[in-house]
Short mmCIF file of C-alpha atoms and ligand atoms in Angstrom, two decimals:
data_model
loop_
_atom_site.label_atom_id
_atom_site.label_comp_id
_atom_site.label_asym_id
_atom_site.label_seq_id
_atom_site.Cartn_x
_atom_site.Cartn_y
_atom_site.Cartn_z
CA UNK A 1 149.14 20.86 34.66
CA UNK A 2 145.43 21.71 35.56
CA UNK A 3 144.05 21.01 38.64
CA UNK A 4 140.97 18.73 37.27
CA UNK A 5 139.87 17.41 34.42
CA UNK A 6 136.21 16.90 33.68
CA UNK A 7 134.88 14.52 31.10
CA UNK A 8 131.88 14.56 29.82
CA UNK A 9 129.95 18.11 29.08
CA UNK A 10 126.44 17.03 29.39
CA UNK A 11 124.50 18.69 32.65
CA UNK A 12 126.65 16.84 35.34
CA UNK A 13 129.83 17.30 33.68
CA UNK A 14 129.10 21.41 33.32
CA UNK A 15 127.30 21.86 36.53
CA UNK A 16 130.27 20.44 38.35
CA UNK A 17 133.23 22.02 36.16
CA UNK A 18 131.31 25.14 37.00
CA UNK A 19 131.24 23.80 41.11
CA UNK A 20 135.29 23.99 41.07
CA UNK A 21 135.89 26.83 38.71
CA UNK A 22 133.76 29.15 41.07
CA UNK A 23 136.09 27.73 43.95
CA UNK A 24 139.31 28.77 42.04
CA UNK A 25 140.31 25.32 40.71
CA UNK A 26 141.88 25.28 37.20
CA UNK A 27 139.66 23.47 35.38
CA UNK A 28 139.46 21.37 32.00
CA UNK A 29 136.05 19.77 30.35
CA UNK A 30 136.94 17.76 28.04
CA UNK A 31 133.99 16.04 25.40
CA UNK A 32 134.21 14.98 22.17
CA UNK A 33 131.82 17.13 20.44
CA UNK A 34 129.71 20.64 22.25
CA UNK A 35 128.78 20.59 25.58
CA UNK A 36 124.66 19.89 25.86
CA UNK A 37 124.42 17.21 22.73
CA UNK A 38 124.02 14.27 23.91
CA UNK A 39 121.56 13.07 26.74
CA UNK A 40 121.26 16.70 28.12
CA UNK A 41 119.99 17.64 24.91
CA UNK A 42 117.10 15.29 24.51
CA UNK A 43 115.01 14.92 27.21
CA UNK A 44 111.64 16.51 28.10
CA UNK A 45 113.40 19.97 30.04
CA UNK A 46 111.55 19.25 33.38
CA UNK A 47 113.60 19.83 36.28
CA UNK A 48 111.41 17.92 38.33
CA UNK A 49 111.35 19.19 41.77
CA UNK A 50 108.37 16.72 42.57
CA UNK A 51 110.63 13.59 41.78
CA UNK A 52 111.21 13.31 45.20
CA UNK A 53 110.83 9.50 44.57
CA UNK A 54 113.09 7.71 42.35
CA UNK A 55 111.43 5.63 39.41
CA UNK A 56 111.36 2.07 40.53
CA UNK A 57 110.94 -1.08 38.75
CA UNK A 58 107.63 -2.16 38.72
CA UNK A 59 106.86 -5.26 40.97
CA UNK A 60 102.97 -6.15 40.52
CA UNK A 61 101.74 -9.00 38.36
CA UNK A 62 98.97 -6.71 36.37
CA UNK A 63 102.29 -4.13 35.10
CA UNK A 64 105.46 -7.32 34.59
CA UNK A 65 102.40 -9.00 32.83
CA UNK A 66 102.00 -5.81 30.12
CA UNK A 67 105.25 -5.47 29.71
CA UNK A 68 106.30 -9.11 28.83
CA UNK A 69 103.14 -9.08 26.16
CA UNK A 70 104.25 -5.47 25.35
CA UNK A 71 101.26 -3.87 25.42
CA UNK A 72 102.99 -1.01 27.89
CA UNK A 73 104.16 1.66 26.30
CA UNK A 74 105.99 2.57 29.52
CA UNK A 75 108.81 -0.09 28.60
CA UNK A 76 109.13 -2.02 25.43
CA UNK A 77 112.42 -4.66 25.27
CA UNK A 78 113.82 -6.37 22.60
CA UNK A 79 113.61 -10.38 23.68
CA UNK A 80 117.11 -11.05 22.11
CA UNK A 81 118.97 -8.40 24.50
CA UNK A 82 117.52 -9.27 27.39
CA UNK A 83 120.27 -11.34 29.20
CA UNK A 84 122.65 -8.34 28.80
CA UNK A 85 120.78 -6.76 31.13
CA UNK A 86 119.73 -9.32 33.80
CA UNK A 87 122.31 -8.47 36.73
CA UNK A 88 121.05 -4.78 36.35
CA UNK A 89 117.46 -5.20 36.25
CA UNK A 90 117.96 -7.93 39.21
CA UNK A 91 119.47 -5.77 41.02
CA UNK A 92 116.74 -2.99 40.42
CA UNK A 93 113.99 -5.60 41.08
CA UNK A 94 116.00 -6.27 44.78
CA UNK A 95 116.51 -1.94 45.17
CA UNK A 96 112.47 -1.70 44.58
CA UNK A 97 110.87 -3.69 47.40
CA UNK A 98 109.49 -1.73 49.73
CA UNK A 99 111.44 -1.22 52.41
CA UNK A 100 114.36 -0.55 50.40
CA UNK A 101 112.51 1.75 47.78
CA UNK A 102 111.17 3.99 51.30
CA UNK A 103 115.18 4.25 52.49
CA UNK A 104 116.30 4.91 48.87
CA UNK A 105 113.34 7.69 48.48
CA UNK A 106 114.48 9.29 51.59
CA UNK A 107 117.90 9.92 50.61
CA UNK A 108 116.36 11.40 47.26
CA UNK A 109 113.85 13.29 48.07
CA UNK A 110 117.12 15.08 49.76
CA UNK A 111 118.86 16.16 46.70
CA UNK A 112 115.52 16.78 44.63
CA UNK A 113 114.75 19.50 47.63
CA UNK A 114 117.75 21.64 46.11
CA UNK A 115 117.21 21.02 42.30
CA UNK A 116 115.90 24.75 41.79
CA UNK A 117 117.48 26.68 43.81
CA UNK A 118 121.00 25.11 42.58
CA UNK A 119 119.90 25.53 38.74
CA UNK A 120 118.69 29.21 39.77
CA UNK A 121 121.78 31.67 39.94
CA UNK A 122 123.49 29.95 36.60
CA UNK A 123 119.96 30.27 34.82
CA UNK A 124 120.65 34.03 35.65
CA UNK A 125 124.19 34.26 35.59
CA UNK A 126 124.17 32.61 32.09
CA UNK A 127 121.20 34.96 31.02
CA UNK A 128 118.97 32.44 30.09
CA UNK A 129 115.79 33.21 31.76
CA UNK A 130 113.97 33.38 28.56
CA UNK A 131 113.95 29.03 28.29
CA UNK A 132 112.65 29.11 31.55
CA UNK A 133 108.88 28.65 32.81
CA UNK A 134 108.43 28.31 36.87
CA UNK A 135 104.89 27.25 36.38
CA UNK A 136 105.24 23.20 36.89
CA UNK A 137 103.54 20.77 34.21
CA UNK A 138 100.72 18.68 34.40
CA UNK A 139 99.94 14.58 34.32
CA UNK A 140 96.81 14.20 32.54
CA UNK A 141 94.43 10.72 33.48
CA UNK A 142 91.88 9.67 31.20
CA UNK A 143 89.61 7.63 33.44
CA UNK A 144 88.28 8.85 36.51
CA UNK A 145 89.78 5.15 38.26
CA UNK A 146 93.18 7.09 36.96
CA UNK A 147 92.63 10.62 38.17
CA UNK A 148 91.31 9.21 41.58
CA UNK A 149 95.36 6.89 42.03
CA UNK A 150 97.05 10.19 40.91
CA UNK A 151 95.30 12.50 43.19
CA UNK A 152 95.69 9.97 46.06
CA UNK A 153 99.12 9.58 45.58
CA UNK A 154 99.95 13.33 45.18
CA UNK A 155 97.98 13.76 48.49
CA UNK A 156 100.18 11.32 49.87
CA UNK A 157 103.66 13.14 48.87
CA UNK A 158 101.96 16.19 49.67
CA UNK A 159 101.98 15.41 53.06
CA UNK A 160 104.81 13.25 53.05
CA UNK A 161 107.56 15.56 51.26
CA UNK A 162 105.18 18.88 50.91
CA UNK A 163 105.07 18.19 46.71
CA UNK A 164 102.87 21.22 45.89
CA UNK A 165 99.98 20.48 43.53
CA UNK A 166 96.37 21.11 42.45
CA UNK A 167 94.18 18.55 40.83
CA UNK A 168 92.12 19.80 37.86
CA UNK A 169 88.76 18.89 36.53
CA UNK A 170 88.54 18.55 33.04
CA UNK A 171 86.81 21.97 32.52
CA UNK A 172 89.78 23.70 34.01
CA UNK A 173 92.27 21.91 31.95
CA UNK A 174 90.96 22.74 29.08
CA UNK A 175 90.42 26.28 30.29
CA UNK A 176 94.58 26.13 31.00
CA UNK A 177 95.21 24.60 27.92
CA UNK A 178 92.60 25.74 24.71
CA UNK A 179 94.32 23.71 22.60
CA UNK A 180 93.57 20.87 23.96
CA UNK A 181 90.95 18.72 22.32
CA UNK A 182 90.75 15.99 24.77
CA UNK A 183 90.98 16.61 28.42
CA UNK A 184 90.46 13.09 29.60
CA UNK A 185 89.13 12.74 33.39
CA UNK A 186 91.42 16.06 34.45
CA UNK A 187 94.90 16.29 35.43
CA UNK A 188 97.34 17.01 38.49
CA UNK A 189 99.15 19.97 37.76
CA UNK A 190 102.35 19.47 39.84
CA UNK A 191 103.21 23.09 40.87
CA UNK A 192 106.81 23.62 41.62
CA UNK A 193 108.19 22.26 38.91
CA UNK A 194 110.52 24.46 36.19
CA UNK A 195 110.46 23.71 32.34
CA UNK A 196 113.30 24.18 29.97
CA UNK A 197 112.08 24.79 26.33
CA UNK A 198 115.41 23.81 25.22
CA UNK A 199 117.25 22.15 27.52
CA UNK A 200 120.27 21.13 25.07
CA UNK A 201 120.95 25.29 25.15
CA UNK A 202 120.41 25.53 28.65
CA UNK A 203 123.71 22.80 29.13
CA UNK A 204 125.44 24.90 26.33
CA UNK A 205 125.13 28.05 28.18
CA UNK A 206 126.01 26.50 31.35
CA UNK A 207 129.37 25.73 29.44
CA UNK A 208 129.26 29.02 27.87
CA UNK A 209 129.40 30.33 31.27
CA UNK A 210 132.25 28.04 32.16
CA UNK A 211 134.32 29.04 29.73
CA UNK A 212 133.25 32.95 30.50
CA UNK A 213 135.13 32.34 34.11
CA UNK A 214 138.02 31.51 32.94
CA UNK A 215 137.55 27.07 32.26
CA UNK A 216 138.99 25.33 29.62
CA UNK A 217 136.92 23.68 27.17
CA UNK A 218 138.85 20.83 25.08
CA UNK A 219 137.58 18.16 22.19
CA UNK A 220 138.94 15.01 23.50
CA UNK A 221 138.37 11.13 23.63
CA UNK A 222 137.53 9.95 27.11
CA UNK A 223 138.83 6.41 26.29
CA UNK A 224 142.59 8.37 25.99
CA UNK A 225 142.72 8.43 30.62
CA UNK A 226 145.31 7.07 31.90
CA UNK A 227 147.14 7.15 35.01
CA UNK A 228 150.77 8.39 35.01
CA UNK A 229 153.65 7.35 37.17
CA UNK A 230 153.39 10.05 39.31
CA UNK A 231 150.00 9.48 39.75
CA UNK A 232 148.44 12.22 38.22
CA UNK A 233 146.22 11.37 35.50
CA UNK A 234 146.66 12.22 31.64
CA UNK A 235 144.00 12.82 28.87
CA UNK A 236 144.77 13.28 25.12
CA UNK A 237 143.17 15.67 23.32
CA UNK A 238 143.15 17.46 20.00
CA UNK A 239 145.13 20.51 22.00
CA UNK A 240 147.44 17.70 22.83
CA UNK A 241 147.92 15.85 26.27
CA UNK A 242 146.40 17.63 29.17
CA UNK A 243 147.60 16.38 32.89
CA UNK A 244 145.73 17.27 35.83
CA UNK A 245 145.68 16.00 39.62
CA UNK A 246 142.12 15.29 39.65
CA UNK A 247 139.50 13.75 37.08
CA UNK A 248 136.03 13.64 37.73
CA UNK A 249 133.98 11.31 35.45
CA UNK A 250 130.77 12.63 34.48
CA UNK A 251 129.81 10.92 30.88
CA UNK A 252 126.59 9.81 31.80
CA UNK A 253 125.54 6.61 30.05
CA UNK A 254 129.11 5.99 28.65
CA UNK A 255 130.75 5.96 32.23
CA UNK A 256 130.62 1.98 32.93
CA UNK A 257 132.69 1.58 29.56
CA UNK A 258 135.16 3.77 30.89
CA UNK A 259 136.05 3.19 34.23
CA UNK A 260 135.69 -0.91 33.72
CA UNK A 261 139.53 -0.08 32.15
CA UNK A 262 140.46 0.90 35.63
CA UNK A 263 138.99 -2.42 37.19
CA UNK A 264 135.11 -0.60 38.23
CA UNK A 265 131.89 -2.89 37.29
CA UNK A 266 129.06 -0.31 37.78
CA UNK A 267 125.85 -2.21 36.43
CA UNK A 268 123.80 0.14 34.23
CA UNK A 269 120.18 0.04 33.67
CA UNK A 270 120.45 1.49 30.38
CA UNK A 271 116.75 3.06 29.41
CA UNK A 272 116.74 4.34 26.10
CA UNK A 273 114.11 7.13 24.94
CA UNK A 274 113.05 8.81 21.84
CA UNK A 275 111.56 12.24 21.19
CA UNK A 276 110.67 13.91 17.82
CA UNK A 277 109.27 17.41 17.61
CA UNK A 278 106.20 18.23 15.51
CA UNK A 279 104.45 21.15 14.18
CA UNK A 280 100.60 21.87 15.93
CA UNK A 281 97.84 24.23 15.25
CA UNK A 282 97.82 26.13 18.64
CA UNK A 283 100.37 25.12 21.14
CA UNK A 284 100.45 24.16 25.08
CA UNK A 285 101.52 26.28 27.67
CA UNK A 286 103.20 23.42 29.99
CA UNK A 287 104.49 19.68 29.15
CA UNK A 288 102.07 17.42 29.54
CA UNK A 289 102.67 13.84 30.86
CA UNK A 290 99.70 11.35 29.60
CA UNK A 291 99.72 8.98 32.46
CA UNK A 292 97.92 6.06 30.78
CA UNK A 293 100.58 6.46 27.55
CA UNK A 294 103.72 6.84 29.09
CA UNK A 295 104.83 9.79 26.97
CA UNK A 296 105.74 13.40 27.32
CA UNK A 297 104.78 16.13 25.43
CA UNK A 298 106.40 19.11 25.76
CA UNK A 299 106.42 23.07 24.42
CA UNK A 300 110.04 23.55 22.71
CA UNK A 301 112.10 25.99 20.55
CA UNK A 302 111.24 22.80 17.56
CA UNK A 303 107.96 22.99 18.16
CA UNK A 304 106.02 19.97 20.54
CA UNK A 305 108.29 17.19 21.54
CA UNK A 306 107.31 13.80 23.02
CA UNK A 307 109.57 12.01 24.66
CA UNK A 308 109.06 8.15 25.29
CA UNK A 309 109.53 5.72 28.05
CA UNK A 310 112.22 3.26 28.62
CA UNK A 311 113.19 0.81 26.01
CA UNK A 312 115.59 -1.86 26.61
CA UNK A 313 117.63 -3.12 24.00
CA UNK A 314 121.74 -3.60 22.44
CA UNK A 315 123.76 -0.36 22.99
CA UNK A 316 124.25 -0.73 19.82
CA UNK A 317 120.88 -1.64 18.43
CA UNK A 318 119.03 0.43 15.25
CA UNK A 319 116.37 2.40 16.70
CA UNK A 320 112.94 0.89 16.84
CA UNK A 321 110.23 3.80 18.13
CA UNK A 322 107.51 1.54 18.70
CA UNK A 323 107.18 3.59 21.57
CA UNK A 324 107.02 7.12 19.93
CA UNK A 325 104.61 5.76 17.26
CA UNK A 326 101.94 4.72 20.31
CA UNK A 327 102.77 8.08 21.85
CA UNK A 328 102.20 9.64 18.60
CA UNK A 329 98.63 8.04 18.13
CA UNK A 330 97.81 9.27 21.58
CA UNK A 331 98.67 12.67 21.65
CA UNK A 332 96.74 12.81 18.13
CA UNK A 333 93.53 12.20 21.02
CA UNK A 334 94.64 15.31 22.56
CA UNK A 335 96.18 17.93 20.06
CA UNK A 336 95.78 18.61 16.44
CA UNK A 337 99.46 17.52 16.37
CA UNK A 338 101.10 18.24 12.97
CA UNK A 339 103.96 16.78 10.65
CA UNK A 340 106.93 15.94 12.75
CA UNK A 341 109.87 18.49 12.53
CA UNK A 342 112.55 15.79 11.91
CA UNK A 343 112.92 12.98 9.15
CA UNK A 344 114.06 10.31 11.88
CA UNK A 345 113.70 10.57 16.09
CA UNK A 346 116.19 11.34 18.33
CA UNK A 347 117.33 8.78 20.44
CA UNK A 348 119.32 8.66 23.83
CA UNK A 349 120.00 6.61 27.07
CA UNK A 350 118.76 7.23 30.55
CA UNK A 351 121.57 6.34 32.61
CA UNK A 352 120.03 4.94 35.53
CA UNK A 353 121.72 3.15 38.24
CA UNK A 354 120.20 -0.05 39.49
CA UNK A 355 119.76 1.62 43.15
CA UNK A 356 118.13 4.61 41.66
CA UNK A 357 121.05 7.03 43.21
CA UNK A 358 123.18 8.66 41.16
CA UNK A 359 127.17 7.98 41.87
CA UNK A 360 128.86 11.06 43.72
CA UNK A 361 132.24 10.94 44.86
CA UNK A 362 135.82 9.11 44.75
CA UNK A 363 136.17 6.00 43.47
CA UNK A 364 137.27 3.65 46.22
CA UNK A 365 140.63 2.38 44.19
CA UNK A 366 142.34 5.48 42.87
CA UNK A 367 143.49 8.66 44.23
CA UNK A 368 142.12 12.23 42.22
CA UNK A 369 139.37 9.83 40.45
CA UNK A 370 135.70 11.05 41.27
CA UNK A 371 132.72 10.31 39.75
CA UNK A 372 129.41 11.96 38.86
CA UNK A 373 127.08 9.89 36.60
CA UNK A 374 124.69 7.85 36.99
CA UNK A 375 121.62 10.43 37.35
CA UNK A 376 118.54 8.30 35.84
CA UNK A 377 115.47 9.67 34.75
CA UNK A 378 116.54 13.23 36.35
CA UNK A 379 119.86 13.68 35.68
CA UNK A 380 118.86 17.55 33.81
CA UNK A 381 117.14 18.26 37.22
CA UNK A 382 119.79 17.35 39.51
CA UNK A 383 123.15 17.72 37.92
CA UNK A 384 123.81 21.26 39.39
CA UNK A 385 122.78 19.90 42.89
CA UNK A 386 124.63 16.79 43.18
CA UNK A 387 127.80 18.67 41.46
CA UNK A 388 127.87 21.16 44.55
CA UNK A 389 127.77 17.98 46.43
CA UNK A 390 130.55 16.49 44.87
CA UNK A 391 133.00 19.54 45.30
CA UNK A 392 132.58 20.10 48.23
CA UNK A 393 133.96 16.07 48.80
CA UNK A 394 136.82 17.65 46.38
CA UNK A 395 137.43 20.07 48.95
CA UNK A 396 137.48 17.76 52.36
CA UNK A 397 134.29 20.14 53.65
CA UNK A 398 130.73 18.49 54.84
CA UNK A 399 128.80 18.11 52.06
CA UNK A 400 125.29 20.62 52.27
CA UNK A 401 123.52 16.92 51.74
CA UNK A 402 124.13 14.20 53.41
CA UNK A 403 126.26 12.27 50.72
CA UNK A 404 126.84 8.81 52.16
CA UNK A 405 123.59 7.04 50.50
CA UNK A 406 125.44 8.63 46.83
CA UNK A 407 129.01 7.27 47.25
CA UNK A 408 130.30 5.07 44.52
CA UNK A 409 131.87 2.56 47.06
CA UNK A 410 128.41 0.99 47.46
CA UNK A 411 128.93 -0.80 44.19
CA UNK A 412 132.82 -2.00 45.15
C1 LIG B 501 113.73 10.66 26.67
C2 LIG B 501 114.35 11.23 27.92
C3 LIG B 501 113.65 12.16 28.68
C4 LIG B 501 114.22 12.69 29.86
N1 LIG B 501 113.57 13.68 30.54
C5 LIG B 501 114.14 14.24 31.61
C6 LIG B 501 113.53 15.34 32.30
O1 LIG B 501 112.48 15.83 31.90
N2 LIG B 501 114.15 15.84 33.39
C7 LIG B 501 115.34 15.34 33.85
O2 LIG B 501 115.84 15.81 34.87
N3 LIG B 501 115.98 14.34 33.18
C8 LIG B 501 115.42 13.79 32.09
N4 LIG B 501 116.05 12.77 31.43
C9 LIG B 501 117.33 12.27 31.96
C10 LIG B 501 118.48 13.23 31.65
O3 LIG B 501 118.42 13.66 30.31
C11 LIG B 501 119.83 12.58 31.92
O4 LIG B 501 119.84 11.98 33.21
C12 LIG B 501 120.96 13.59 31.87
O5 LIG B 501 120.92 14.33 30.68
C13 LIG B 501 122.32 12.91 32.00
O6 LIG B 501 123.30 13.94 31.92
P1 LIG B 501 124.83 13.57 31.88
O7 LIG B 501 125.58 14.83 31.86
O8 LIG B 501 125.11 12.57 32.94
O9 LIG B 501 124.98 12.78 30.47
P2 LIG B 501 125.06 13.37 28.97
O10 LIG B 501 124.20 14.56 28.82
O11 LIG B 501 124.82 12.22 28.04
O12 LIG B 501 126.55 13.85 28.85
C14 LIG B 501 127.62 12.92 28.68
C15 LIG B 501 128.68 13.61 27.84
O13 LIG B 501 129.80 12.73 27.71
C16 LIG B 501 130.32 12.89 26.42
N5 LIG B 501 131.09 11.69 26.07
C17 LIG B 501 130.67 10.40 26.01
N6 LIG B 501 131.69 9.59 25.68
C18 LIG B 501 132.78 10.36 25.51
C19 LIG B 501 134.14 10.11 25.19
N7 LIG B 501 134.59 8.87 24.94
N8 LIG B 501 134.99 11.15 25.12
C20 LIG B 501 134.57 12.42 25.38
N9 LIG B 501 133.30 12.73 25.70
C21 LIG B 501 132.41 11.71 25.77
C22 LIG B 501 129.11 13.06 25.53
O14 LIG B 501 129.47 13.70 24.31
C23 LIG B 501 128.22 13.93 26.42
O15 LIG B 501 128.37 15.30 26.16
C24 LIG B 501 115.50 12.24 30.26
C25 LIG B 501 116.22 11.32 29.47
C26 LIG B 501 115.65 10.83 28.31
C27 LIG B 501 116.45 9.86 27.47
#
């Protein structure tokens, strides 16, 4: 019998198998394919150290109005699946007033503050420096009405949370990016920020690294928990059954499905995104978010990748990047962007809860069942951060955060 099992091997599920192992817990991850595949794989690499406040659901007429006639391209929804996500998105709607959105910022803008330095000694202790640029990235604007909301508003966390930036005319954007053939009104260059040109490899070698001190990496089916009589909790896996004391549930998107067996409703705001790579004559030092377009576009090992904004649809629905084909037409303003690498896009969930918190801790019902999901738009940024968190809770010490605003009884 192990101490813990971990399901799940995308960035929370290795950050905190990596938590215990260090603390000499036997430890099991368990996923059903490579760890770094899934989510952790696709997304834009940015841990974003100025996402000090959560992404909330927009609440003024001028945005609801663009979305409903979809001419956003920050969310696109498919009519039909709509009511399978109204208790979410009513419950985001409530989470995003004001007053609520200021007390939910404030708890994290706390865990965002240690995003770096936790990914920092397993970016060296796993060797891979070489993904990793400490030089931020940069939101370009492409009216001067644009570049005058940003700049205000990184003044504002500037002095609010100390967010590091510099706001750059259009002259010295170009002069920071050459390849650039449209430099709209300028950008902010947010300065703290890390980027991860392949952030799928930087989850593998976090596992690598696991497995290098001595953790146990399994192919299993999550679906297999159960709870034995003695109340220690069994997983089957193609090794056979493994046992263990503690489980900590960290499969990102697919957690709801899971623990709803064992009587837990956590409402999901599922956000789907794309991202395709493409080729490009000349390439970009730093991602670059286009503001106005709701994309990413990003310097990888593929070559350029945009990633897209939040699509709502079926969990099980075909992929439909309308989203990736606006982004597409944009970036073409900017960059001489070439074929795309891939024949179709990549496509993945954002599993964000409807509070904008991700879920740290024990579940309120069961003994040895914690959880770790639930990380939104930055779950690549904060998974090694919130996993220290969470075992630390494992251990009965004070969490180094205050971890009260995280715990998963909020939704019993
Ligand atoms: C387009 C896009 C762009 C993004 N950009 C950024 C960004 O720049 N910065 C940032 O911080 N975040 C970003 N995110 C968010 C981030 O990618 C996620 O929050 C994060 O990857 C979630 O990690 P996770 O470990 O919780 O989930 P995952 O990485 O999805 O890991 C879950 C794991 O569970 C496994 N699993 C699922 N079901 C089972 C089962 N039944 N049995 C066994 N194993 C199972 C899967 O195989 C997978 O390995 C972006 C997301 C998207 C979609």
């Amino acid at each position: 019998m192990t101490d813990v099992i971990v399901l799940g091997a995308g960035m929370a599920g290795v950050s905190i198998a990596l938590q215990l192992r260090k603390r000499g817990w036997s430890v099991a991850l368990v996923d059903r394919t490579e760890p770094g595949l899934e989510t952790s794989y696709g997304n834009a690499g940015i841990i974003q150290s100025e996402a000090v406040e959560p992404y909330a659901m927009p609440r003024d007429i001028a945005t609801l109005l663009s979305i409903a006639l979809g001419t956003s391209n920050a969310v696109h929804y498919r009519p039909l699946t709509l009511p399978q996500h109204l208790n979410s998105l009513l419950s985001y709607w409530w989470n995003s007033a004001p007053s609520r959105y200021q007390r939910i910022s404030a708890a994290y803008a706390t865990i965002i503050a240690q995003a770096t330095s936790e990914h920092a000694p397993l970016i060296a202790e796993a060797r891979m420096e070489h993904l990793v640029r400490r030089e931020g990235f940069r939101v370009l604007h492409r009216t001067q009405a644009a570049m005058d909301r940003g700049t205000a508003t990184a003044e504002r966390l500037k002095a609010e949370y100390g967010v590091a930036f510099k706001a750059l005319s259009p002259a010295e954007f170009a002069a920071a990016e050459p390849s650039l053939i449209g430099t709209g009104a300028g950008a902010i260059h947010w300065l703290a920020p890390w980027t991860v040109s392949d952030p799928g490899a930087l989850t593998a070698a976090y596992g690598k690294l696991f497995q290098q001190r001595g953790g146990q990496l399994v192919h299993g089916d999550a679906a297999s928990l159960e709870q034995i009589g003695s109340g220690a909790w069994r997983v089957t896996t193609d090794d056979g059954h493994l046992e263990a004391e503690h489980i900590v549930v960290a499969l990102g998107p697919w957690s709801p499905q899971i623990l709803a067996r064992f009587g837990y409703h956590f409402p999901m705001v599922r956000k789907r995104g794309y991202h395709r790579h493409y080729r490009v004559q000349g390439t970009l030092n730093l991602p670059i978010m286009d503001d106005a377009n709701s994309y990413v576009i990003a310097p990888m090992a593929k070559g350029l990748r945009i990633t897209t904004g939040a699509e709502l649809t079926g969990n099980e629905a075909l992929p439909m990047p309308v989203q990736l084909r606006r982004a597409e037409e944009a970036a073409a303003t900017i960059l001489k962007l070439g074929a795309p690498v891939e024949n179709r896009p990549w496509a993945g969930v954002r599993p964000c809860m409807p509070d904008m918190l991700p879920v740290v801790g024990a579940a309120p019902k069961h003994n040895g069942l914690w959880l770790h999901f639930g990380h939104g738009h930055q779950g690549f940024t904060l998974g090694p951060a919130t996993a220290r968190m969470l075992a630390e809770l494992m251990m009965g010490e004070k969490p180094y955060v205050e971890a009260t605003p995280f715990r998963p009884a909020r939704y019993a």
